[in-house]
XYZ file of C-alpha atoms in Angstrom:
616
model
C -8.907 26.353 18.042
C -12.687 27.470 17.470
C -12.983 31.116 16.643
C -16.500 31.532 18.491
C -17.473 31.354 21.710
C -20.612 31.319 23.174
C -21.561 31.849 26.991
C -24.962 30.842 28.681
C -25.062 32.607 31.810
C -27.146 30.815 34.312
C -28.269 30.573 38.011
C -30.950 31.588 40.306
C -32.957 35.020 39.831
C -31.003 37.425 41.832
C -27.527 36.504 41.990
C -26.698 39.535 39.521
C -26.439 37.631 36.400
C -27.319 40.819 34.353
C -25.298 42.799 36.379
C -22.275 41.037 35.772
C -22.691 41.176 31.976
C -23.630 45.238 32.290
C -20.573 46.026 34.115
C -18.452 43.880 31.602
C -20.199 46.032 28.659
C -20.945 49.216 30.553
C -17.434 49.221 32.588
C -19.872 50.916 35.339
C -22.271 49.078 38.462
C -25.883 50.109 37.171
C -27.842 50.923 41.064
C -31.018 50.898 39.148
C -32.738 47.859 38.682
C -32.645 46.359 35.068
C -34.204 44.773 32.729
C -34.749 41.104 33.847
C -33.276 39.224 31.186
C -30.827 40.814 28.846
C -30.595 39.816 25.042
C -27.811 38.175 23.446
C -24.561 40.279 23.409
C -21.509 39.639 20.858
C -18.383 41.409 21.375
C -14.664 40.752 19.666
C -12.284 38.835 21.821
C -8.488 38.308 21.761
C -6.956 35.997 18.974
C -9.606 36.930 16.462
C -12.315 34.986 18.882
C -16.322 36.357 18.876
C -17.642 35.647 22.234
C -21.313 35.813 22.357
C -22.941 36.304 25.752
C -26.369 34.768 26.570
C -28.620 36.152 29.698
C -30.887 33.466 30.868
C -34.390 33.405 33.284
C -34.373 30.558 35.914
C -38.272 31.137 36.200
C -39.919 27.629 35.781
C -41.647 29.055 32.672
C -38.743 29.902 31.161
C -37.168 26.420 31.243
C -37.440 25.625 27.781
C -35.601 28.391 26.466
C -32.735 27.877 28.748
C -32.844 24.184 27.406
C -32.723 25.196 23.965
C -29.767 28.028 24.948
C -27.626 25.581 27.241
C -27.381 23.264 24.167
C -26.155 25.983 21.556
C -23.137 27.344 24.005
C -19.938 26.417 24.605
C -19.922 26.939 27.998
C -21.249 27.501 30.936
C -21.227 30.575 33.254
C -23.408 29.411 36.786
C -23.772 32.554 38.966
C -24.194 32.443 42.649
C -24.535 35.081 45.563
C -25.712 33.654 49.157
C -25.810 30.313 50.905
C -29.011 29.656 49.731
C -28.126 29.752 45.667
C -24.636 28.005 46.510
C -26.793 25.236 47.986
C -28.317 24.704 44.497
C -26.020 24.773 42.690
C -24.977 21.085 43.615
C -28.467 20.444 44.614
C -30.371 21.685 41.080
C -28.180 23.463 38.814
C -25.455 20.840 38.285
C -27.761 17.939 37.621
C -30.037 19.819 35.593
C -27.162 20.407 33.157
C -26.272 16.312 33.554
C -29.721 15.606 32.880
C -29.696 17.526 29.283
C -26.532 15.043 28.133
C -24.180 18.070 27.632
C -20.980 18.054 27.918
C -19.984 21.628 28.516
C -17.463 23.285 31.158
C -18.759 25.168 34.235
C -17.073 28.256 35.414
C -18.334 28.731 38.637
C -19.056 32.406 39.681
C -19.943 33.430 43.434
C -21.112 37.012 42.839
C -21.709 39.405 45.330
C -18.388 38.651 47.142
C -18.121 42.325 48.628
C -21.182 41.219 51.198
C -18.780 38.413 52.040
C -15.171 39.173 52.638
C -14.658 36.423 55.786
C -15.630 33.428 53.187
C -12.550 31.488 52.533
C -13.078 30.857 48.236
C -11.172 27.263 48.328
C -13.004 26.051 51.388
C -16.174 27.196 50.096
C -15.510 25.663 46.125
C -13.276 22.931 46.548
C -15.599 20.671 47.588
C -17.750 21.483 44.676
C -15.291 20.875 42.097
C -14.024 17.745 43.271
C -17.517 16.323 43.285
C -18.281 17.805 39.771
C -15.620 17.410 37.463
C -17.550 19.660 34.724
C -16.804 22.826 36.731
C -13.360 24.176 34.956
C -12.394 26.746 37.497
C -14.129 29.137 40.054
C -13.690 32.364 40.641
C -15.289 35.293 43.621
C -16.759 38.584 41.427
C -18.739 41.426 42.359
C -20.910 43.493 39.955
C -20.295 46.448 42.485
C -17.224 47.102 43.085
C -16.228 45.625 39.398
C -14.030 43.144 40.394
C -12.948 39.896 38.349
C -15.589 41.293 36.046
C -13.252 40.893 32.483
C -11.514 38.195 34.428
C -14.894 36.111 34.955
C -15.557 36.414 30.989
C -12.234 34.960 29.996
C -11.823 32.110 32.037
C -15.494 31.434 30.243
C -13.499 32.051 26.584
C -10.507 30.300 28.304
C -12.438 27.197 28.707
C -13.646 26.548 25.284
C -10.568 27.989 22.996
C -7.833 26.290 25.752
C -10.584 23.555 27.472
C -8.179 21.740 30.565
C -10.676 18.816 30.425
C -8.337 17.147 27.159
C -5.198 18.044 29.969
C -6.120 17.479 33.082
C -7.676 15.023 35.211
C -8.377 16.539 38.371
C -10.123 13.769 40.612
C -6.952 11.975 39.549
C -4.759 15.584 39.653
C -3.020 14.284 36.564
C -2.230 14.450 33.543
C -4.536 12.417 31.151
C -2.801 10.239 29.235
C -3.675 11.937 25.581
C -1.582 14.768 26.629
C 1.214 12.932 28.217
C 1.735 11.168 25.244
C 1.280 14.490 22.627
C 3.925 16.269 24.993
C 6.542 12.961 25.229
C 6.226 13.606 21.238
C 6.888 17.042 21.232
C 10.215 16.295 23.803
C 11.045 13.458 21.922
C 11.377 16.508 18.413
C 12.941 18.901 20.748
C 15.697 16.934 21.738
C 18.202 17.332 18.568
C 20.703 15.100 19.853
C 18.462 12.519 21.470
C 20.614 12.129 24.573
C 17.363 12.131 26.050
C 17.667 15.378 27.748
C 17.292 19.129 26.504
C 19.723 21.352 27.194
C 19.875 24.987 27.342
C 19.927 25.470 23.926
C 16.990 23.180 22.481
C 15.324 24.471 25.636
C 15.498 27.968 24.108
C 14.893 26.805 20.764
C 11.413 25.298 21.675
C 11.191 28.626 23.827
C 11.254 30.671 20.590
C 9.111 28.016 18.324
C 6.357 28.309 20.928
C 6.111 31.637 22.160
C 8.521 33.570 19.881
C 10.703 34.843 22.645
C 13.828 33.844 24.445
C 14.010 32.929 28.397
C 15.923 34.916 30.233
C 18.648 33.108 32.170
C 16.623 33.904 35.838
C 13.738 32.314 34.083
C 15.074 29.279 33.097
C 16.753 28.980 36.601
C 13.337 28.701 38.219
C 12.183 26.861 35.924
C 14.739 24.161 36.763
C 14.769 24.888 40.515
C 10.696 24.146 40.715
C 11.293 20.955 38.735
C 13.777 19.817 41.279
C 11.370 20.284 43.859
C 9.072 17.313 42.894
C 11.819 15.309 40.885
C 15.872 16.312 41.707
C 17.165 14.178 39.033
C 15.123 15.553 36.450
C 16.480 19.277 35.766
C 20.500 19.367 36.072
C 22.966 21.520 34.558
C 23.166 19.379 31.350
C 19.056 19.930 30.960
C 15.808 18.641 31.446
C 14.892 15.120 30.898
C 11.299 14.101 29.423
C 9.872 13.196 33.171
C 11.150 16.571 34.011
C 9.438 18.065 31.039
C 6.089 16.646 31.589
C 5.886 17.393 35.299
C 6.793 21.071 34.049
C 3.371 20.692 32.215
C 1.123 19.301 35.265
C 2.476 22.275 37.350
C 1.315 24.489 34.822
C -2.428 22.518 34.695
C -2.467 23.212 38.673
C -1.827 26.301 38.434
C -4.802 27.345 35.923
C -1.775 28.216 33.362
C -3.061 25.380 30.786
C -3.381 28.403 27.464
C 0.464 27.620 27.841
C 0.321 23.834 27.210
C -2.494 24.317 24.889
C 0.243 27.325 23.002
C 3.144 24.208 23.066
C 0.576 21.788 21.550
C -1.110 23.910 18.624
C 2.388 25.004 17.526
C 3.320 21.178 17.134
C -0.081 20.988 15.011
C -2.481 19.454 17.754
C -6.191 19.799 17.606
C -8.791 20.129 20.498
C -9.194 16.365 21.052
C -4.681 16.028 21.140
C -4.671 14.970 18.114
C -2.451 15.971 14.616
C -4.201 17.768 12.197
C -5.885 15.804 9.780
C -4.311 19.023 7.744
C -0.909 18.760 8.711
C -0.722 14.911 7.917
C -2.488 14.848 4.490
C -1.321 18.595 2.662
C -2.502 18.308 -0.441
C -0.563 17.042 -2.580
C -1.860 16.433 -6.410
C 0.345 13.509 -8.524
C -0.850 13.840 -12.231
C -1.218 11.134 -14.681
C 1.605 9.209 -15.706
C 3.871 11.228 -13.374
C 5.194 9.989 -9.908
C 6.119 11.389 -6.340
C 9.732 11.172 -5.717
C 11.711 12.619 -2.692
C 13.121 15.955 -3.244
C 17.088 16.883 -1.784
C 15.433 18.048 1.367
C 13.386 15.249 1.589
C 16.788 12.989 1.164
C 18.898 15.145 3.541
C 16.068 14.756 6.054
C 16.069 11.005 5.979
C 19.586 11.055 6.154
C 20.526 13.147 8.876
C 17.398 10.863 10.678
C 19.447 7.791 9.866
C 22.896 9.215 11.424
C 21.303 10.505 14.332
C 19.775 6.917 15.346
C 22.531 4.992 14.373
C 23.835 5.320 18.067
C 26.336 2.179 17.553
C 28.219 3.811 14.029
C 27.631 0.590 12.491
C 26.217 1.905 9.009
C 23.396 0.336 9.971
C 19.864 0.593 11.889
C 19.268 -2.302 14.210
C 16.010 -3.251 16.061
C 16.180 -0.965 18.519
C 17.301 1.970 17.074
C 14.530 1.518 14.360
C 12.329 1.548 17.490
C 13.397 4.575 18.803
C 13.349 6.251 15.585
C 9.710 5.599 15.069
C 8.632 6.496 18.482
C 7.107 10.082 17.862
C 4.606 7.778 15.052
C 1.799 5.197 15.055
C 4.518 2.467 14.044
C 6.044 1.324 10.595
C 4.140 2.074 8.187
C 1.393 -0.233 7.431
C 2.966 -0.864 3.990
C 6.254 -1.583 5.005
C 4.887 -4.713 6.988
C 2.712 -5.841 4.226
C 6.708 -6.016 1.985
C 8.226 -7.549 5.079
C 10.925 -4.424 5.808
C 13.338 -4.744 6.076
C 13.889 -7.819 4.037
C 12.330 -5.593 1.109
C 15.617 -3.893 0.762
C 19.578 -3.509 1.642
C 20.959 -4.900 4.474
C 24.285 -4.838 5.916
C 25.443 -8.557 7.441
C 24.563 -8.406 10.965
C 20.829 -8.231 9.085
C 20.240 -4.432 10.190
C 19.547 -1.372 7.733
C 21.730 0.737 5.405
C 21.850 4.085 4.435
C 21.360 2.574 0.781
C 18.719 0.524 2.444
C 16.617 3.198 4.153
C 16.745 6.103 1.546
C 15.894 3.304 -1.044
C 12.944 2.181 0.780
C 11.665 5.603 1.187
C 11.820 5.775 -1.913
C 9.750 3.385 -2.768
C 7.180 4.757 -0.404
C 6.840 8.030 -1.971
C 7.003 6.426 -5.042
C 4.087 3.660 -4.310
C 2.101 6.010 -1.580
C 3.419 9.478 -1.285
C 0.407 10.694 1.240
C 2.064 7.582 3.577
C 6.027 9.615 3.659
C 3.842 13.162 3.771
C 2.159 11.644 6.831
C 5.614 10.407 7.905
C 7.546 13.511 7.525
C 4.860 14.921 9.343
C 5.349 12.735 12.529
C 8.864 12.837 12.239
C 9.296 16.359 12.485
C 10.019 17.679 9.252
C 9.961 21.418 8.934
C 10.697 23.580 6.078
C 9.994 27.311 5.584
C 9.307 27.219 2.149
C 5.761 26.879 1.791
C 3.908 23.776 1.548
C 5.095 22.126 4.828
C 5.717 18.860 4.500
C 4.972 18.703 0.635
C 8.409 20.526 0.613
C 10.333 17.534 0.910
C 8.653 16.290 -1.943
C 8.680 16.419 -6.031
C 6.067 15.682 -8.666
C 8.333 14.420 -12.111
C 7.171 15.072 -15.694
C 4.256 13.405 -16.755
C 5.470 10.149 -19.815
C 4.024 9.494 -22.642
C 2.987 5.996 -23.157
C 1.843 5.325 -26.710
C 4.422 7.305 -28.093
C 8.027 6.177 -27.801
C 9.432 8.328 -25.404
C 13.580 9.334 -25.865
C 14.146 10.068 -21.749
C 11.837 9.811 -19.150
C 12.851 12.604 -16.563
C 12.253 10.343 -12.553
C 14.720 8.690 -10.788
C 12.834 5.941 -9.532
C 10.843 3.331 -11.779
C 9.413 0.293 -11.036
C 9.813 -3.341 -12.888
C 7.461 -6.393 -13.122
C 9.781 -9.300 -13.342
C 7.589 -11.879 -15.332
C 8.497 -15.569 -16.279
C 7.466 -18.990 -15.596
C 7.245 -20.842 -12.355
C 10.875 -21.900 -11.484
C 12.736 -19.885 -13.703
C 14.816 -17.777 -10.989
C 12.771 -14.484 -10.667
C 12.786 -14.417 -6.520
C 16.691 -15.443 -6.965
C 17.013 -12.578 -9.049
C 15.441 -10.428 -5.977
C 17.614 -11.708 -3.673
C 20.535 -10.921 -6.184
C 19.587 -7.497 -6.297
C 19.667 -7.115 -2.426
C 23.360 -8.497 -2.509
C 21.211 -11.648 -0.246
C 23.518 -14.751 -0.183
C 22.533 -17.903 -3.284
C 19.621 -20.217 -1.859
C 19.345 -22.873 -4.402
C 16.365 -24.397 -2.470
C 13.212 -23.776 -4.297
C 10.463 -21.608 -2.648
C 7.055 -20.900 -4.636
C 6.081 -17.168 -4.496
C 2.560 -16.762 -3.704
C 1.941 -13.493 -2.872
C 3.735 -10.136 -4.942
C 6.939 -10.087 -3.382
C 9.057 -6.321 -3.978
C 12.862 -5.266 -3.938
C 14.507 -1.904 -4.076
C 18.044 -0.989 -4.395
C 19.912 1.442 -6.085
C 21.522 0.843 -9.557
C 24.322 3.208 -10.867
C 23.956 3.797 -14.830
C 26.289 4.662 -17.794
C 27.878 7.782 -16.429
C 27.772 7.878 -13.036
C 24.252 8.797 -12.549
C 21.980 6.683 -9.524
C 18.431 5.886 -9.564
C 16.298 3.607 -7.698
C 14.914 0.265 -9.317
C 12.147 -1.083 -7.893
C 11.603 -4.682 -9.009
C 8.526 -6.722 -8.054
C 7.318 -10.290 -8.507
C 3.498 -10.613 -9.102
C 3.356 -14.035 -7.245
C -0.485 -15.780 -7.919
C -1.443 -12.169 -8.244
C 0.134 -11.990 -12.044
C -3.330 -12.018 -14.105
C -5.159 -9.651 -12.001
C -2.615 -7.351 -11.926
C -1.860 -7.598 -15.404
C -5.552 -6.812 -16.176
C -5.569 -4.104 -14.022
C -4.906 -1.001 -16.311
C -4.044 1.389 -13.377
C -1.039 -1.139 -11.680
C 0.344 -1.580 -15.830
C 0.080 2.239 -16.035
C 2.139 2.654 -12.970
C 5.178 0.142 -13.784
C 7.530 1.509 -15.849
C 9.482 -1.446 -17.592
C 9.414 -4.881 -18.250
C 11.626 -7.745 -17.345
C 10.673 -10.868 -18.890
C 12.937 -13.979 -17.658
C 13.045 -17.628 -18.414
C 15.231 -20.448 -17.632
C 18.041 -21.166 -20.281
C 18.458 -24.795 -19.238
C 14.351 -25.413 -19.431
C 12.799 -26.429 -22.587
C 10.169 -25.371 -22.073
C 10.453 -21.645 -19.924
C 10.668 -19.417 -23.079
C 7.411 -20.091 -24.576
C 5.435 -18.925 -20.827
C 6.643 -15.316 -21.873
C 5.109 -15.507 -25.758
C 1.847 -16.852 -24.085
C 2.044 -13.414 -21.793
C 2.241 -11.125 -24.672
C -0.624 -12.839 -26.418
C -2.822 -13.283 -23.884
C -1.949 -8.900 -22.184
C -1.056 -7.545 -25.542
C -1.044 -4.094 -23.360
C 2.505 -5.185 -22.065
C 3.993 -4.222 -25.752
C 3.030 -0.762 -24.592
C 5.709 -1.048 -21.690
C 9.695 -1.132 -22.729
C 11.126 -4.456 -21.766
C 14.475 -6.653 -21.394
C 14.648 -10.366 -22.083
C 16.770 -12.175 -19.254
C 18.549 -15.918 -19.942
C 18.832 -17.128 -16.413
C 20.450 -19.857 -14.786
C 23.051 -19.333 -17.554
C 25.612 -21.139 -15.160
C 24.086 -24.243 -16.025
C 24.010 -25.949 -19.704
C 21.882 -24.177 -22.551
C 19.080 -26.129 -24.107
C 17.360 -25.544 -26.983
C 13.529 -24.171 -26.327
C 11.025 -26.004 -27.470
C 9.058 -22.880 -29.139
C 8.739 -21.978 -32.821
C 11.943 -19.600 -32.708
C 14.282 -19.206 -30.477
C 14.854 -16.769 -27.616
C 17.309 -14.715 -30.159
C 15.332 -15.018 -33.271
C 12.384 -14.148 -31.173
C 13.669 -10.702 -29.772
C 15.469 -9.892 -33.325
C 11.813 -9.884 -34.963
C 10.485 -7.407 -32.310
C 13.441 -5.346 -32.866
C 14.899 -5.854 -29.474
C 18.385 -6.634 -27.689
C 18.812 -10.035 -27.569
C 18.061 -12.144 -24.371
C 20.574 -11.404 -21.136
C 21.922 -14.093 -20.001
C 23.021 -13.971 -16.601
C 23.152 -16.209 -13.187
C 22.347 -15.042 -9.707
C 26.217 -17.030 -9.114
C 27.822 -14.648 -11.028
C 28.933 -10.696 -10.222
C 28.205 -9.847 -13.618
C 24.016 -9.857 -12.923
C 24.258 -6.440 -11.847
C 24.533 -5.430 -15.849
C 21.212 -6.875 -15.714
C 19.771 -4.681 -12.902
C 21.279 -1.393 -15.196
C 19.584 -2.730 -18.185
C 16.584 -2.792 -16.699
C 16.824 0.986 -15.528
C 18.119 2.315 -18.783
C 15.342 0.498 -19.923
C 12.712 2.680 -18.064
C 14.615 6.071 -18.553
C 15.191 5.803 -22.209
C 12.177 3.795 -23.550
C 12.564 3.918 -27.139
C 16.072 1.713 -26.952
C 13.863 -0.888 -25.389
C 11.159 -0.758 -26.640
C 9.203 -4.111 -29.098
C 8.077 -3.310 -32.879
C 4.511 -4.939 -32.766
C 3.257 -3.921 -36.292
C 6.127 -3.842 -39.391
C 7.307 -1.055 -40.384
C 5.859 0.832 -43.204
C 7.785 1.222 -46.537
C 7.047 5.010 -48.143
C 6.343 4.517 -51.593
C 5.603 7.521 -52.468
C 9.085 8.291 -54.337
C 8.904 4.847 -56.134
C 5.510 6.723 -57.713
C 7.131 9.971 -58.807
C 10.173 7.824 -59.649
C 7.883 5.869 -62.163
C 5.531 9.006 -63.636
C 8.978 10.653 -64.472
C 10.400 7.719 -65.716
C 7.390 7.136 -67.970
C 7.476 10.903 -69.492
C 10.598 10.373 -70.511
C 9.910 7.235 -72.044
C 6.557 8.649 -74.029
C 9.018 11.807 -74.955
C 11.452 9.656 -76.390
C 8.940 7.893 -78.107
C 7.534 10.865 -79.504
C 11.182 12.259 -80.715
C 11.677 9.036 -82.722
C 8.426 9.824 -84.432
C 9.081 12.896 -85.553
C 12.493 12.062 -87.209
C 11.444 9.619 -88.944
């Protein structure tokens, strides 16, 4: 909501424009004639808001200036006070504003109303309005008898800090769409239960969120009783449903009470033009070098209370349609859960729908890969927290790593793995292992980077979510690409036992990146179902590892239960780097006692020497 406000007040000489803005300042009708044009007045407002007042000429040689001063208001204030100046209003006033490409409301004053008590107000401005969809409301003042004086100046504030053009469309007297679908959001949060009604209780609940008080049970009564009017199904005993709720909101547009929409929307974060907060979506929210975004315990209670409350069936799991309805108060999935194929990026129970496992380990991932996407998310979703931060509350920033330096623990629960190998070898098998997906011996090339996530339980008891990914044709620029290497967090390097020729692909990958010996790794035998072969590489796969000072090679097939040692391996891996971690130069022997070793031994020899001498 803008905190200034400025009002042009304009119309033909005589209508009492300057009389109107004395009587608001002076409180008092001035019989003396005044000065003809009065100069710009700024007085404090309700809600912080500094309303500046503008008197204008209408004399033809003052036309530029009220050019210039029409285009630095806000609104909008046209004064009339006999047939003659209501004729031109439609006639000169309203098309002159048109013709300056403005866009500003129009409160429409007919001053001078005491020399005209038989003029019917609607009969006489209805017509107007309807034909210019500019003017925001009308209203019948006089500068003499102070009447509607403070009440002329606030429908002018009104329609700039709580404008009813965003709301209200009233050649069509409807809602605009914009609003109908903000409000169906802000239902859709309200209703706790989603039994797509809200009861007494969430009805006082948004009562208190919006305008800090309770209804009293009369109130709500009405309430209910003028809803029934229009629509009888919509307001029962068991609560309002969301057609219900919406026609609430076009009777208050009709009846000039739109500052109470406009209170509903800003306290669900809405701007001026209905949308979020650019603010409210995107808190800041700093992640530091070598550190990571990870979901805090509110941020995983959150998701999962969102994931029992959808699951309307009990299944365990989030079908199509629930995942729709879940998503409704947002744009959509997120854009990079289509690019990974959700849900097929994660766990699945066997009618194909979403687990609890599934979900949390997915947003994981998220906040892991994009944590501004899950703030934006939590944000549309309704998350709320008092603690301060908003939606950053729900989520944590870990330690920063160390990289060059062997690092003992690395405090994150999630980490990410590039599985690396040869073409063929088993790494998308490996995947679909780790999703608990059913063996598909038929060979399919991965061309694009293709991610799983699951969680693995470690030594202990302790969970953490592994994120593995498969670079696809996208291996050597990613592998170049010191910001992706920086961001993975261990190695998996796999080859297939019963191919010759698989293990030497992964010695031609550390040559050619010698960066990846700054990343902790595990070797992986696969296909070890099938029969062993020798490689056909200057040491073999255990030699190999033994000289870097690593575990020797896993050996594990998708076929058997026992891969999901592999899977903990991996994550151990990442936490604890320095277990995992290759010796690239030799270690260096200290000499240095060998030296002091040999000076002392040679004193003693040149003293001994000298002893001999002397007895003799």
């Amino acid at each position: 909501m803008t905190d200034t406000v400025r009002i042009v007040v304009c119309g033909d000489e005589g209508t009492g424009k300057s009389s109107l803005i004395t009587c608001l300042v002076k409180d008092r009708f001035r019989p003396t004639k005044i000065q003809p044009t009065l100069p710009p007045l700024t007085i404090g407002a309700p809600e912080n808001v500094q309303t500046t007042i503008v008197d204008t000429s209408a004399l033809p040689q003052e036309r530029n200036n009220l050019r210039k001063e029409i285009r630095r208001s806000n609104v909008i204030c046209l004064v009339y006070s006999d047939h003659y100046s209501y004729e031109r209003v439609s006639l000169f006033w309203l098309p002159f504003f048109r013709s300056l490409g403005v866009n500003l409301p129009v409160i429409l004053c007919a001053n001078k109303s005491d020399l005209y008590l038989d003029v019917e107000a609607e009969k006489e401005m209805m017509p107007i309005m309807l034909e210019f969809k500019e003017i925001d409301s009308c209203i019948r003042a006089s500068a003499k008898e102070l009447r509607n004086i403070n009440e002329l100046f606030y429908l002018c504030q009104r329609a700039v800090t709580h404008p009813i053009a965003p709301l209200y469309d009233s050649k069509e007297q409807n809602l605009k769409p914009a609003a109908v679908a903000a409000l169906q959001r802000i239902f859709f949060l309200c209703d706790r239960d989603q039994d797509g009604l809200l009861n007494d209780k969430e009805i006082q609940d948004f009562q208190i969120k919006c305008f800090n008080k309770q209804l009293a049970q009369d109130d709500l009564d009405e309430i209910k009783s003028l809803i029934r009017k229009t629509s009888p199904d919509s307001a029962t005993e068991e609560g309002i449903d969301g057609k219900g709720f919406i026609l609430l909101n076009k009777i208050f547009a009709e009846k000039g009470r739109h500052e109470t929409i406009w209170s509903i929307l800003r306290t669900f974060h809405y701007t001026d033009s209905l949308s979020l907060k650019d603010s409210f979506l995107h808190p800041k929210f700093e992640v530091p070098l070598n550190a990571s975004a990870e979901l805090s315990p509110i941020g995983y209670r959150f998701f999962v209370d969102l994931f029992l409350l959808f699951d309307k069936d009990n299944d365990g799991g989030l079908n199509e349609n629930e995942l729709v309805a879940l998503f409704a108060p947002t744009p959509g999935l997120p854009a990079s859960w289509s690019e990974l194929n959700f849900p097929s990026s994660t766990v699945r129970s066997e009618a194909g729908h979403i687990t609890l496992q599934g979900w949390l380990a997915q947003w994981s991932m998220t906040t892991f890969q994009d944590p501004k996407t899950t703030l934006e998310y939590l944000a549309y979703l309704g998350f709320e927290s008092r603690e301060k931060g908003g939606t950053a509350a729900a989520l944590k920033v870990t330690k920063p790593r160390r990289r060059r330096r062997r690092q003992a623990k690395v405090e994150r629960n999630v980490v990410l793995c590039y599985v690396l190998g040869s073409s063929g070898c088993g790494k998308s098998t490996i995947l679909d292992a780790f999703l608990n997906k059913p063996f598909d011996a038929t060979y399919h090339p991965t061309i694009k980077p293709r991610t799983a996530v699951n969680s693995v339980e470690l030594q202990g008891g302790k969970q953490c979510y592994l994120i593995l990914e498969e670079l696809g044709e996208r291996e050597p620029a990613i592998l170049e690409n010191e910001a992706k290497l920086n961001s993975c967090d261990v190695v998996c390097y796999t080859y297939d036992s019963s191919d010759p020729d698989s293990f030497a692909h992964i010695a031609e990958l550390r040559k050619r990146y010698p960066q990846l010996d700054e990343l902790p790794a595990v070797y992986a035998a696969l296909k070890a179902d099938q029969d062993k072969t020798t490689q056909r590489f200057e040491m073999q796969p255990e030699e190999y590892t033994r000289e870097l000072g690593m575990s020797a090679p896993l050996h594990v097939s998708a076929a058997w239960t026992s891969i999901s040692e592999l899977f903990a391996n991996v994550a151990e891996a990442a936490l604890f780097p320095n277990t995992a971690s290759p010796r690239t130069e030799p270690e260096s022997v200290d000499r240095t006692n060998l030296w002091i070793a040999g000076a002392v031994a040679g004193m003693s020899f040149a003293g001994l020497g000298a002893l001999t001498l002397l007895r003799r």
